[in-house]
Amino acid sequence: MTATPTKPTYEVKDLALAAQGKQRIEWAGREMPVLRQIRDRFAQEQPFAGVRLVACCHVTTETAHLAIALKAGGADALLIASNPLSTQDDVAASLVSDHGIPVFAIKGEDNDTYHRHVQIALDHRPNIIIDDGGDVVATLVKQRPHQIADLIGTTEETTTGIVRLRAMFNDGVLSFPAMNVNDADTKHFFDNRYGTGQSTLDGIIRATNLLLAGKTIVVVGYGWCGKGTALRARGLGGNVIVTEVNPVRAIEAVMDGFRVMPMAEAAPLGDLFITVTGNKHVIREEHFLVMKDGAIVCNSGHFDIEIDLEALKRQATSIREVRNFTQEYRLANGKSVVVLGEGRLINLAAAEGHPSAVMDMSFANQALACEYLVKNKGKLEPGLHSIPTEVDQEIARLKLQAMGISIDQLTPAQVEYLNSWTSGT
Ligand code: ADE
């Protein structure tokens, strides 16, 4: 539904879904105490007064809390989806109706609509961009370089976006500060590992109702997301194989107790394949052709490029929807391959993304990264910036406090020992 045909102020599926969205946003808030404290402080201090802010995120109950916190801090915030299949339409409706936040996101939007929403976000002339995957920032640099002058800086949520920002820096086109939220300890240790681990299996189970115990599950990639996915797949009784290209990570996977082999060897063995590499075509034609009949493939990496679906389509004699988010490709060799969520990130397509408790820390980092950009306006060098260690530590401290867990403190003698190079023998 569109507010006005000429200049829409929002584009969501149906505002009538707002009541349900409001209830679900409230539920998520129970698990987001750190972001709540930040929001309350922002409401007092108004760090974003006069700041135009665009967030390109998965539109979920957790993102709703981030958007509400930024608006409470005075931001003129606009939200678009960072993936065509990840929007929770009820959340989008509630943000518009209950919080007056302009949202342009509809679950299942086509690629043209997705890119049109990116343009609408840039029409907002942002001073700060929160990006998840790098599409808004890349579009700004490619198509609207004159708007870079408006920028205080940007923040990036995910590994894929950081890889793109590094490539931009190496090409000499990253001419503004970009905060690397992904690499904060309180982000990737928890979100990428435990968040992806749980939500990926949640998405697979919701899409298929598959029993994982006893299945051979091939996890493609052993970065933080792969580590979490392999860990949880084993926890559910899967017999897990890991494939990798990085020799250090491959050793890690071996010593974590997984079988490691090339995809050519894993392809005929797997019942279920999960890609989490951030790279393209890690499962391709030669692999599909040797898979077991009925093998299931899905992706939990940011973009839908990891599984070569074009190659699969070329081999297919028919494609049919067998359940929601579940398509069966019948191949000329008589076997079938099942693809979940059209190769888009299954944890957000078929489930609700990472649980609120981890997004609490990820989005605390986002909120504080935005505040850091404003406080240091004009002082930061162009390029990627780490989240300051004090911010990372403070988020961890607040999270522990909210969990009711206290920890030890260094004694003065221990502090002295750690700062000394003469003691030790
Ligand atoms: N990325 C992964 N899970 C997410 C969530 N629940 N909300 C926003 N972004 C996410």
PDB file of C-alpha atoms in Angstrom, residues 77 132 198 227:
ATOM      1  CA  ALA A  77      15.238   8.485  10.512  1.00  0.00           C
ATOM      2  CA  ASP A 132      23.721  -3.937   6.171  1.00  0.00           C
ATOM      3  CA  GLN A 198      20.358 -20.761  15.919  1.00  0.00           C
ATOM      4  CA  LYS A 227      31.245 -22.003  13.248  1.00  0.00           C
TER       5      LYS A 227
END
